[in-house]
C-alpha positions as protocol buffer text, in pm:
chain_id: "A"
residue {
  index: 1
  type: MET
  ca { x: 2435 y: 2854 z: 2461 }
}
residue {
  index: 2
  type: CYS
  ca { x: 2546 y: 2880 z: 2821 }
}
residue {
  index: 3
  type: GLY
  ca { x: 2798 y: 3155 z: 2881 }
}
residue {
  index: 4
  type: ARG
  ca { x: 2706 y: 3266 z: 3232 }
}
residue {
  index: 5
  type: TYR
  ca { x: 2517 y: 3108 z: 3520 }
}
residue {
  index: 6
  type: ALA
  ca { x: 2448 y: 3127 z: 3893 }
}
residue {
  index: 7
  type: ALA
  ca { x: 2552 y: 2862 z: 4145 }
}
residue {
  index: 8
  type: SER
  ca { x: 2473 y: 2952 z: 4505 }
}
residue {
  index: 9
  type: ARG
  ca { x: 2403 y: 2616 z: 4667 }
}
residue {
  index: 10
  type: ARG
  ca { x: 2638 y: 2510 z: 4944 }
}
residue {
  index: 11
  type: PRO
  ca { x: 2858 y: 2202 z: 4887 }
}
residue {
  index: 12
  type: GLU
  ca { x: 2686 y: 2011 z: 5167 }
}
residue {
  index: 13
  type: ASP
  ca { x: 2350 y: 2073 z: 5001 }
}
residue {
  index: 14
  type: LEU
  ca { x: 2482 y: 1956 z: 4663 }
}
residue {
  index: 15
  type: ALA
  ca { x: 2627 y: 1647 z: 4827 }
}
residue {
  index: 16
  type: GLY
  ca { x: 2285 y: 1557 z: 4965 }
}
residue {
  index: 17
  type: LEU
  ca { x: 2103 y: 1631 z: 4639 }
}
residue {
  index: 18
  type: PHE
  ca { x: 2330 y: 1418 z: 4422 }
}
residue {
  index: 19
  type: GLY
  ca { x: 2423 y: 1143 z: 4668 }
}
residue {
  index: 20
  type: VAL
  ca { x: 2788 y: 1248 z: 4677 }
}
residue {
  index: 21
  type: GLU
  ca { x: 3014 y: 1006 z: 4866 }
}
residue {
  index: 22
  type: LYS
  ca { x: 3332 y: 1213 z: 4867 }
}
residue {
  index: 23
  type: TRP
  ca { x: 3411 y: 1581 z: 4871 }
}
residue {
  index: 24
  type: GLU
  ca { x: 3688 y: 1785 z: 5025 }
}
residue {
  index: 25
  type: PRO
  ca { x: 3573 y: 2079 z: 5242 }
}
residue {
  index: 26
  type: THR
  ca { x: 3904 y: 2250 z: 5170 }
}
residue {
  index: 27
  type: GLU
  ca { x: 3823 y: 2253 z: 4796 }
}
residue {
  index: 28
  type: THR
  ca { x: 3475 y: 2402 z: 4818 }
}
residue {
  index: 29
  type: LEU
  ca { x: 3366 y: 2726 z: 4656 }
}
residue {
  index: 30
  type: GLU
  ca { x: 3166 y: 3018 z: 4786 }
}
residue {
  index: 31
  type: PRO
  ca { x: 2825 y: 3092 z: 4629 }
}
residue {
  index: 32
  type: ASP
  ca { x: 2868 y: 3259 z: 4291 }
}
residue {
  index: 33
  type: TRP
  ca { x: 2583 y: 3447 z: 4125 }
}
residue {
  index: 34
  type: ASN
  ca { x: 2784 y: 3537 z: 3816 }
}
residue {
  index: 35
  type: VAL
  ca { x: 2980 y: 3231 z: 3703 }
}
residue {
  index: 36
  type: ALA
  ca { x: 3181 y: 3314 z: 3390 }
}
residue {
  index: 37
  type: PRO
  ca { x: 3411 y: 3109 z: 3165 }
}
residue {
  index: 38
  type: THR
  ca { x: 3753 y: 3016 z: 3312 }
}
residue {
  index: 39
  type: LYS
  ca { x: 3617 y: 3038 z: 3667 }
}
residue {
  index: 40
  type: GLN
  ca { x: 3634 y: 2743 z: 3903 }
}
residue {
  index: 41
  type: VAL
  ca { x: 3306 y: 2558 z: 3936 }
}
residue {
  index: 42
  type: HIS
  ca { x: 3155 y: 2267 z: 4126 }
}
residue {
  index: 43
  type: VAL
  ca { x: 3088 y: 1950 z: 3927 }
}
residue {
  index: 44
  type: VAL
  ca { x: 2949 y: 1610 z: 4022 }
}
residue {
  index: 45
  type: LEU
  ca { x: 3122 y: 1307 z: 3871 }
}
residue {
  index: 46
  type: ASP
  ca { x: 3166 y: 934 z: 3923 }
}
residue {
  index: 47
  type: ARG
  ca { x: 3529 y: 824 z: 3928 }
}
residue {
  index: 48
  type: PRO
  ca { x: 3759 y: 596 z: 4131 }
}
residue {
  index: 49
  type: VAL
  ca { x: 3928 y: 781 z: 4416 }
}
residue {
  index: 50
  type: LYS
  ca { x: 4292 y: 855 z: 4339 }
}
residue {
  index: 51
  type: ASP
  ca { x: 4538 y: 610 z: 4499 }
}
residue {
  index: 52
  type: ALA
  ca { x: 4258 y: 407 z: 4661 }
}
residue {
  index: 53
  type: ASP
  ca { x: 4275 y: 28 z: 4661 }
}
residue {
  index: 54
  type: ASP
  ca { x: 3907 y: 5 z: 4572 }
}
residue {
  index: 55
  type: ARG
  ca { x: 3881 y: 105 z: 4204 }
}
residue {
  index: 56
  type: ARG
  ca { x: 3503 y: 126 z: 4190 }
}
residue {
  index: 57
  type: PRO
  ca { x: 3363 y: 462 z: 4075 }
}
residue {
  index: 58
  type: VAL
  ca { x: 3276 y: 692 z: 4363 }
}
residue {
  index: 59
  type: ARG
  ca { x: 3041 y: 988 z: 4331 }
}
residue {
  index: 60
  type: GLN
  ca { x: 3243 y: 1300 z: 4403 }
}
residue {
  index: 61
  type: LEU
  ca { x: 3192 y: 1675 z: 4422 }
}
residue {
  index: 62
  type: ARG
  ca { x: 3497 y: 1831 z: 4259 }
}
residue {
  index: 63
  type: VAL
  ca { x: 3619 y: 2180 z: 4176 }
}
residue {
  index: 64
  type: LEU
  ca { x: 3714 y: 2214 z: 3808 }
}
residue {
  index: 65
  type: THR
  ca { x: 3779 y: 2501 z: 3568 }
}
residue {
  index: 66
  type: TRP
  ca { x: 3503 y: 2594 z: 3323 }
}
residue {
  index: 67
  type: GLY
  ca { x: 3645 y: 2581 z: 2969 }
}
residue {
  index: 68
  type: LEU
  ca { x: 3760 y: 2242 z: 2843 }
}
residue {
  index: 69
  type: VAL
  ca { x: 4123 y: 2188 z: 2745 }
}
residue {
  index: 70
  type: PRO
  ca { x: 4157 y: 1874 z: 2526 }
}
residue {
  index: 71
  type: SER
  ca { x: 4413 y: 1623 z: 2651 }
}
residue {
  index: 72
  type: TRP
  ca { x: 4605 y: 1660 z: 2324 }
}
residue {
  index: 73
  type: ALA
  ca { x: 4619 y: 2042 z: 2329 }
}
residue {
  index: 74
  type: LYS
  ca { x: 4967 y: 2197 z: 2328 }
}
residue {
  index: 75
  type: SER
  ca { x: 4855 y: 2474 z: 2564 }
}
residue {
  index: 76
  type: PRO
  ca { x: 4543 y: 2569 z: 2764 }
}
residue {
  index: 77
  type: GLU
  ca { x: 4499 y: 2896 z: 2577 }
}
residue {
  index: 78
  type: GLY
  ca { x: 4179 y: 2794 z: 2395 }
}
residue {
  index: 79
  type: ALA
  ca { x: 3986 y: 2692 z: 2706 }
}
residue {
  index: 80
  type: ALA
  ca { x: 3759 y: 2997 z: 2703 }
}
residue {
  index: 81
  type: ARG
  ca { x: 3633 y: 2894 z: 2358 }
}
residue {
  index: 82
  type: LEU
  ca { x: 3532 y: 2543 z: 2467 }
}
residue {
  index: 83
  type: ILE
  ca { x: 3281 y: 2628 z: 2738 }
}
residue {
  index: 84
  type: ASN
  ca { x: 3000 y: 2457 z: 2543 }
}
residue {
  index: 85
  type: ALA
  ca { x: 2967 y: 2134 z: 2346 }
}
residue {
  index: 86
  type: ARG
  ca { x: 2675 y: 2079 z: 2107 }
}
residue {
  index: 87
  type: ALA
  ca { x: 2467 y: 1770 z: 2186 }
}
residue {
  index: 88
  type: GLU
  ca { x: 2422 y: 1701 z: 1815 }
}
residue {
  index: 89
  type: THR
  ca { x: 2797 y: 1663 z: 1748 }
}
residue {
  index: 90
  type: VAL
  ca { x: 2956 y: 1592 z: 2087 }
}
residue {
  index: 91
  type: HIS
  ca { x: 3015 y: 1226 z: 1995 }
}
residue {
  index: 92
  type: GLU
  ca { x: 3226 y: 1313 z: 1689 }
}
residue {
  index: 93
  type: LYS
  ca { x: 3416 y: 1635 z: 1764 }
}
residue {
  index: 94
  type: PRO
  ca { x: 3784 y: 1565 z: 1845 }
}
residue {
  index: 95
  type: SER
  ca { x: 3775 y: 1787 z: 2153 }
}
residue {
  index: 96
  type: PHE
  ca { x: 3473 y: 1614 z: 2304 }
}
residue {
  index: 97
  type: ARG
  ca { x: 3431 y: 1257 z: 2177 }
}
residue {
  index: 98
  type: ARG
  ca { x: 3665 y: 1092 z: 2429 }
}
residue {
  index: 99
  type: PRO
  ca { x: 3525 y: 1277 z: 2733 }
}
residue {
  index: 100
  type: PHE
  ca { x: 3173 y: 1202 z: 2609 }
}
residue {
  index: 101
  type: ALA
  ca { x: 3250 y: 831 z: 2609 }
}
residue {
  index: 102
  type: SER
  ca { x: 3375 y: 810 z: 2967 }
}
residue {
  index: 103
  type: ARG
  ca { x: 3417 y: 1145 z: 3143 }
}
residue {
  index: 104
  type: ARG
  ca { x: 3072 y: 1293 z: 3185 }
}
residue {
  index: 105
  type: CYS
  ca { x: 2972 y: 1518 z: 3471 }
}
residue {
  index: 106
  type: ILE
  ca { x: 2695 y: 1742 z: 3601 }
}
residue {
  index: 107
  type: LEU
  ca { x: 2736 y: 2114 z: 3666 }
}
residue {
  index: 108
  type: PRO
  ca { x: 2481 y: 2217 z: 3932 }
}
residue {
  index: 109
  type: ALA
  ca { x: 2331 y: 2563 z: 3893 }
}
residue {
  index: 110
  type: ASP
  ca { x: 2047 y: 2781 z: 4013 }
}
residue {
  index: 111
  type: GLY
  ca { x: 1987 y: 2882 z: 3653 }
}
residue {
  index: 112
  type: TYR
  ca { x: 2161 y: 3052 z: 3362 }
}
residue {
  index: 113
  type: TYR
  ca { x: 2164 y: 3397 z: 3204 }
}
residue {
  index: 114
  type: GLU
  ca { x: 2087 y: 3477 z: 2844 }
}
residue {
  index: 115
  type: TRP
  ca { x: 2079 y: 3813 z: 2668 }
}
residue {
  index: 116
  type: VAL
  ca { x: 1816 y: 3950 z: 2427 }
}
residue {
  index: 117
  type: THR
  ca { x: 1854 y: 4258 z: 2207 }
}
residue {
  index: 118
  type: GLY
  ca { x: 1548 y: 4479 z: 2253 }
}
residue {
  index: 119
  type: ALA
  ca { x: 1333 y: 4580 z: 1957 }
}
residue {
  index: 120
  type: ASP
  ca { x: 1398 y: 4951 z: 2023 }
}
residue {
  index: 121
  type: GLU
  ca { x: 1772 y: 4885 z: 2038 }
}
residue {
  index: 122
  type: ARG
  ca { x: 1765 y: 4686 z: 1713 }
}
residue {
  index: 123
  type: GLN
  ca { x: 1592 y: 4974 z: 1536 }
}
residue {
  index: 124
  type: LEU
  ca { x: 1860 y: 5219 z: 1654 }
}
residue {
  index: 125
  type: GLU
  ca { x: 2129 y: 4978 z: 1536 }
}
residue {
  index: 126
  type: GLU
  ca { x: 1966 y: 4941 z: 1194 }
}
residue {
  index: 127
  type: LYS
  ca { x: 1951 y: 5321 z: 1159 }
}
residue {
  index: 128
  type: GLY
  ca { x: 2318 y: 5347 z: 1248 }
}
residue {
  index: 129
  type: LYS
  ca { x: 2245 y: 5538 z: 1566 }
}
residue {
  index: 130
  type: ARG
  ca { x: 2384 y: 5272 z: 1797 }
}
residue {
  index: 131
  type: LYS
  ca { x: 2681 y: 5050 z: 1718 }
}
residue {
  index: 132
  type: ARG
  ca { x: 2652 y: 4837 z: 2028 }
}
residue {
  index: 133
  type: PRO
  ca { x: 2285 y: 4789 z: 2120 }
}
residue {
  index: 134
  type: ARG
  ca { x: 2199 y: 4728 z: 2482 }
}
residue {
  index: 135
  type: LYS
  ca { x: 2092 y: 4373 z: 2557 }
}
residue {
  index: 136
  type: GLN
  ca { x: 1847 y: 4268 z: 2823 }
}
residue {
  index: 137
  type: PRO
  ca { x: 1960 y: 3976 z: 3040 }
}
residue {
  index: 138
  type: TYR
  ca { x: 1711 y: 3709 z: 3140 }
}
residue {
  index: 139
  type: PHE
  ca { x: 1753 y: 3452 z: 3413 }
}
residue {
  index: 140
  type: VAL
  ca { x: 1631 y: 3103 z: 3323 }
}
residue {
  index: 141
  type: THR
  ca { x: 1566 y: 2863 z: 3610 }
}
residue {
  index: 142
  type: PRO
  ca { x: 1356 y: 2555 z: 3695 }
}
residue {
  index: 143
  type: ALA
  ca { x: 1005 y: 2673 z: 3775 }
}
residue {
  index: 144
  type: ASP
  ca { x: 981 y: 2449 z: 4081 }
}
residue {
  index: 145
  type: GLY
  ca { x: 1295 y: 2592 z: 4239 }
}
residue {
  index: 146
  type: SER
  ca { x: 1495 y: 2271 z: 4199 }
}
residue {
  index: 147
  type: VAL
  ca { x: 1858 y: 2251 z: 4098 }
}
residue {
  index: 148
  type: LEU
  ca { x: 1944 y: 2296 z: 3730 }
}
residue {
  index: 149
  type: ALA
  ca { x: 2159 y: 1990 z: 3657 }
}
residue {
  index: 150
  type: MET
  ca { x: 2349 y: 2081 z: 3341 }
}
residue {
  index: 151
  type: ALA
  ca { x: 2504 y: 1794 z: 3146 }
}
residue {
  index: 152
  type: GLY
  ca { x: 2878 y: 1836 z: 3112 }
}
residue {
  index: 153
  type: LEU
  ca { x: 3208 y: 1676 z: 3017 }
}
residue {
  index: 154
  type: TYR
  ca { x: 3545 y: 1691 z: 3188 }
}
residue {
  index: 155
  type: GLU
  ca { x: 3900 y: 1630 z: 3072 }
}
residue {
  index: 156
  type: PHE
  ca { x: 4257 y: 1608 z: 3207 }
}
residue {
  index: 157
  type: TRP
  ca { x: 4542 y: 1809 z: 3058 }
}
residue {
  index: 158
  type: ARG
  ca { x: 4906 y: 1757 z: 3154 }
}
residue {
  index: 159
  type: ASP
  ca { x: 5122 y: 2068 z: 3178 }
}
residue {
  index: 160
  type: ARG
  ca { x: 5456 y: 1941 z: 3046 }
}
residue {
  index: 161
  type: THR
  ca { x: 5636 y: 2249 z: 3173 }
}
residue {
  index: 162
  type: LEU
  ca { x: 5590 y: 2128 z: 3532 }
}
residue {
  index: 163
  type: PRO
  ca { x: 5739 y: 1825 z: 3711 }
}
residue {
  index: 164
  type: ASP
  ca { x: 5519 y: 1524 z: 3790 }
}
residue {
  index: 165
  type: ASP
  ca { x: 5497 y: 1606 z: 4160 }
}
residue {
  index: 166
  type: HIS
  ca { x: 5388 y: 1965 z: 4105 }
}
residue {
  index: 167
  type: PRO
  ca { x: 5034 y: 2032 z: 4241 }
}
residue {
  index: 168
  type: ARG
  ca { x: 4937 y: 2199 z: 3912 }
}
residue {
  index: 169
  type: ALA
  ca { x: 5093 y: 1942 z: 3681 }
}
residue {
  index: 170
  type: TRP
  ca { x: 4743 y: 1828 z: 3585 }
}
residue {
  index: 171
  type: ARG
  ca { x: 4464 y: 2068 z: 3490 }
}
residue {
  index: 172
  type: VAL
  ca { x: 4105 y: 1937 z: 3503 }
}
residue {
  index: 173
  type: THR
  ca { x: 3854 y: 2135 z: 3298 }
}
residue {
  index: 174
  type: CYS
  ca { x: 3492 y: 2103 z: 3192 }
}
residue {
  index: 175
  type: SER
  ca { x: 3233 y: 2207 z: 2937 }
}
residue {
  index: 176
  type: VAL
  ca { x: 2852 y: 2241 z: 2937 }
}
residue {
  index: 177
  type: ILE
  ca { x: 2653 y: 2051 z: 2674 }
}
residue {
  index: 178
  type: THR
  ca { x: 2391 y: 2256 z: 2491 }
}
residue {
  index: 179
  type: THR
  ca { x: 2093 y: 2159 z: 2279 }
}
residue {
  index: 180
  type: ALA
  ca { x: 1828 y: 2333 z: 2069 }
}
residue {
  index: 181
  type: ALA
  ca { x: 1617 y: 2563 z: 2284 }
}
residue {
  index: 182
  type: GLU
  ca { x: 1268 y: 2435 z: 2346 }
}
residue {
  index: 183
  type: THR
  ca { x: 976 y: 2598 z: 2169 }
}
residue {
  index: 184
  type: ALA
  ca { x: 717 y: 2487 z: 2427 }
}
residue {
  index: 185
  type: PRO
  ca { x: 568 y: 2765 z: 2639 }
}
residue {
  index: 186
  type: LEU
  ca { x: 758 y: 2853 z: 2954 }
}
residue {
  index: 187
  type: ALA
  ca { x: 609 y: 2727 z: 3279 }
}
residue {
  index: 188
  type: VAL
  ca { x: 612 y: 3089 z: 3395 }
}
residue {
  index: 189
  type: ALA
  ca { x: 665 y: 3362 z: 3136 }
}
residue {
  index: 190
  type: PRO
  ca { x: 712 y: 3736 z: 3195 }
}
residue {
  index: 191
  type: ALA
  ca { x: 411 y: 3957 z: 3126 }
}
residue {
  index: 192
  type: GLU
  ca { x: 604 y: 4133 z: 2852 }
}
residue {
  index: 193
  type: GLY
  ca { x: 872 y: 3926 z: 2690 }
}
residue {
  index: 194
  type: PRO
  ca { x: 961 y: 3578 z: 2565 }
}
residue {
  index: 195
  type: ALA
  ca { x: 698 y: 3305 z: 2567 }
}
residue {
  index: 196
  type: SER
  ca { x: 950 y: 3022 z: 2519 }
}
residue {
  index: 197
  type: LEU
  ca { x: 1321 y: 2961 z: 2560 }
}
residue {
  index: 198
  type: SER
  ca { x: 1366 y: 2972 z: 2183 }
}
residue {
  index: 199
  type: ASP
  ca { x: 1241 y: 3332 z: 2191 }
}
residue {
  index: 200
  type: ILE
  ca { x: 1543 y: 3417 z: 2406 }
}
residue {
  index: 201
  type: HIS
  ca { x: 1818 y: 3218 z: 2231 }
}
residue {
  index: 202
  type: PRO
  ca { x: 1830 y: 2925 z: 1985 }
}
residue {
  index: 203
  type: ARG
  ca { x: 2040 y: 2716 z: 2227 }
}
residue {
  index: 204
  type: MET
  ca { x: 2006 y: 2614 z: 2591 }
}
residue {
  index: 205
  type: PRO
  ca { x: 2202 y: 2398 z: 2837 }
}
residue {
  index: 206
  type: LEU
  ca { x: 2104 y: 2031 z: 2832 }
}
residue {
  index: 207
  type: MET
  ca { x: 1919 y: 1984 z: 3159 }
}
residue {
  index: 208
  type: LEU
  ca { x: 1927 y: 1636 z: 3309 }
}
residue {
  index: 209
  type: THR
  ca { x: 1623 y: 1529 z: 3509 }
}
residue {
  index: 210
  type: PRO
  ca { x: 1701 y: 1321 z: 3822 }
}
residue {
  index: 211
  type: ASP
  ca { x: 1603 y: 994 z: 3653 }
}
residue {
  index: 212
  type: ARG
  ca { x: 1902 y: 1039 z: 3417 }
}
residue {
  index: 213
  type: TRP
  ca { x: 2169 y: 1139 z: 3666 }
}
residue {
  index: 214
  type: ASP
  ca { x: 2302 y: 790 z: 3743 }
}
residue {
  index: 215
  type: ALA
  ca { x: 2316 y: 679 z: 3380 }
}
residue {
  index: 216
  type: TRP
  ca { x: 2484 y: 1002 z: 3270 }
}
residue {
  index: 217
  type: LEU
  ca { x: 2752 y: 984 z: 3538 }
}
residue {
  index: 218
  type: ASP
  ca { x: 2825 y: 611 z: 3500 }
}
residue {
  index: 219
  type: PRO
  ca { x: 3177 y: 586 z: 3345 }
}
residue {
  index: 220
  type: ALA
  ca { x: 3112 y: 222 z: 3253 }
}
residue {
  index: 221
  type: ARG
  ca { x: 2865 y: 339 z: 2990 }
}
residue {
  index: 222
  type: THR
  ca { x: 3093 y: 399 z: 2691 }
}
residue {
  index: 223
  type: ASP
  ca { x: 2884 y: 289 z: 2393 }
}
residue {
  index: 224
  type: VAL
  ca { x: 2791 y: 598 z: 2194 }
}
residue {
  index: 225
  type: ASP
  ca { x: 2466 y: 450 z: 2065 }
}
residue {
  index: 226
  type: ALA
  ca { x: 2358 y: 370 z: 2420 }
}
residue {
  index: 227
  type: LEU
  ca { x: 2450 y: 719 z: 2538 }
}
residue {
  index: 228
  type: THR
  ca { x: 2267 y: 904 z: 2261 }
}
residue {
  index: 229
  type: PRO
  ca { x: 1920 y: 881 z: 2427 }
}
residue {
  index: 230
  type: LEU
  ca { x: 2062 y: 1068 z: 2728 }
}
residue {
  index: 231
  type: LEU
  ca { x: 2116 y: 1369 z: 2500 }
}
residue {
  index: 232
  type: GLU
  ca { x: 1744 y: 1407 z: 2441 }
}
residue {
  index: 233
  type: PRO
  ca { x: 1609 y: 1733 z: 2589 }
}
residue {
  index: 234
  type: PRO
  ca { x: 1387 y: 1706 z: 2898 }
}
residue {
  index: 235
  type: PRO
  ca { x: 1010 y: 1751 z: 2873 }
}
residue {
  index: 236
  type: GLY
  ca { x: 911 y: 2107 z: 2783 }
}
residue {
  index: 237
  type: GLY
  ca { x: 753 y: 2355 z: 3019 }
}
residue {
  index: 238
  type: LEU
  ca { x: 981 y: 2297 z: 3319 }
}
residue {
  index: 239
  type: MET
  ca { x: 1151 y: 2637 z: 3313 }
}
residue {
  index: 240
  type: ARG
  ca { x: 1067 y: 2998 z: 3388 }
}
residue {
  index: 241
  type: ALA
  ca { x: 1246 y: 3309 z: 3265 }
}
residue {
  index: 242
  type: TYR
  ca { x: 1240 y: 3666 z: 3386 }
}
residue {
  index: 243
  type: PRO
  ca { x: 1435 y: 3989 z: 3322 }
}
residue {
  index: 244
  type: VAL
  ca { x: 1716 y: 4087 z: 3559 }
}
residue {
  index: 245
  type: ALA
  ca { x: 1933 y: 4395 z: 3593 }
}
residue {
  index: 246
  type: THR
  ca { x: 2198 y: 4461 z: 3330 }
}
residue {
  index: 247
  type: ALA
  ca { x: 2452 y: 4468 z: 3615 }
}
residue {
  index: 248
  type: VAL
  ca { x: 2501 y: 4095 z: 3554 }
}
residue {
  index: 249
  type: SER
  ca { x: 2662 y: 4179 z: 3220 }
}
residue {
  index: 250
  type: ASP
  ca { x: 2974 y: 4289 z: 3410 }
}
residue {
  index: 251
  type: VAL
  ca { x: 3152 y: 3982 z: 3549 }
}
residue {
  index: 252
  type: ARG
  ca { x: 3289 y: 4196 z: 3833 }
}
residue {
  index: 253
  type: ASN
  ca { x: 2939 y: 4221 z: 3979 }
}
residue {
  index: 254
  type: ASN
  ca { x: 2834 y: 3939 z: 4206 }
}
residue {
  index: 255
  type: GLY
  ca { x: 2566 y: 3887 z: 4467 }
}
residue {
  index: 256
  type: PRO
  ca { x: 2211 y: 3756 z: 4515 }
}
residue {
  index: 257
  type: GLU
  ca { x: 2069 y: 4088 z: 4394 }
}
residue {
  index: 258
  type: LEU
  ca { x: 2162 y: 3982 z: 4039 }
}
residue {
  index: 259
  type: LEU
  ca { x: 1876 y: 3729 z: 4051 }
}
residue {
  index: 260
  type: GLU
  ca { x: 1611 y: 3982 z: 4148 }
}
residue {
  index: 261
  type: GLU
  ca { x: 1326 y: 3994 z: 3898 }
}
residue {
  index: 262
  type: LEU
  ca { x: 1259 y: 4326 z: 3728 }
}
residue {
  index: 263
  type: ALA
  ca { x: 910 y: 4457 z: 3684 }
}
residue {
  index: 264
  type: ALA
  ca { x: 1000 y: 4556 z: 3328 }
}
residue {
  index: 265
  type: PRO
  ca { x: 1309 y: 4509 z: 3105 }
}
residue {
  index: 266
  type: GLU
  ca { x: 1576 y: 4778 z: 3134 }
}
residue {
  index: 267
  type: ALA
  ca { x: 1660 y: 4762 z: 2763 }
}
residue {
  index: 268
  type: GLY
  ca { x: 1321 y: 4879 z: 2641 }
}
residue {
  index: 269
  type: THR
  ca { x: 1059 y: 4692 z: 2438 }
}
residue {
  index: 270
  type: LEU
  ca { x: 1185 y: 4347 z: 2346 }
}
residue {
  index: 271
  type: PHE
  ca { x: 911 y: 4173 z: 2150 }
}
């Protein structure tokens, strides 16, 4: 899954990376090394500019809320539960099928966090000596230092309690698409720990390589059969993973120190 990630690149850098034509400096976000559900996040999307005479899609960098609210939802209360959409079923689930057809986006990230329960902790749990075993967080990131372009969906939700001209009458939210974690060896693996992403968690964000960005973002592509190949995972062996401090487990902690690699896991022996 993807339940936490880091996004520290500046908007101007993201604009250059993704060929963004429009972004509002007043809507930009500060670097965030501990992005959690319901936070505001940067997304890249292709869409006509509101109220413009030219209705062609324009590549934009927008600020949305992480946690998709379906357009038909009565309230936004369930947003925190829809932070991920499974690639295998995204085309058929009521919450995701319409956004998948025409409202696809990219969530840029440095990498994402995933937690592993250590072997020592599992033994204590099995013996009844620990009810809540400590989990060791790992940071997963492209081995070459490039941006992690996570495939996503976005949706509009109208708050009927507000008048049409209210600035918050429309809520725009997003979700990250996940796929089965790859079993290929990591490009760079820790000396003691997981050898593949599947050793860490059975799911991972769907990473889009640059050759798929344009096709994924193109809102004119609405045929599900034609879109399905874009849900294929990227080639294996592009990622590295390493243990980081358990401080990242608290969403109140934030800063570049959260990405510092540990010499050894804090939660004891893992594998």
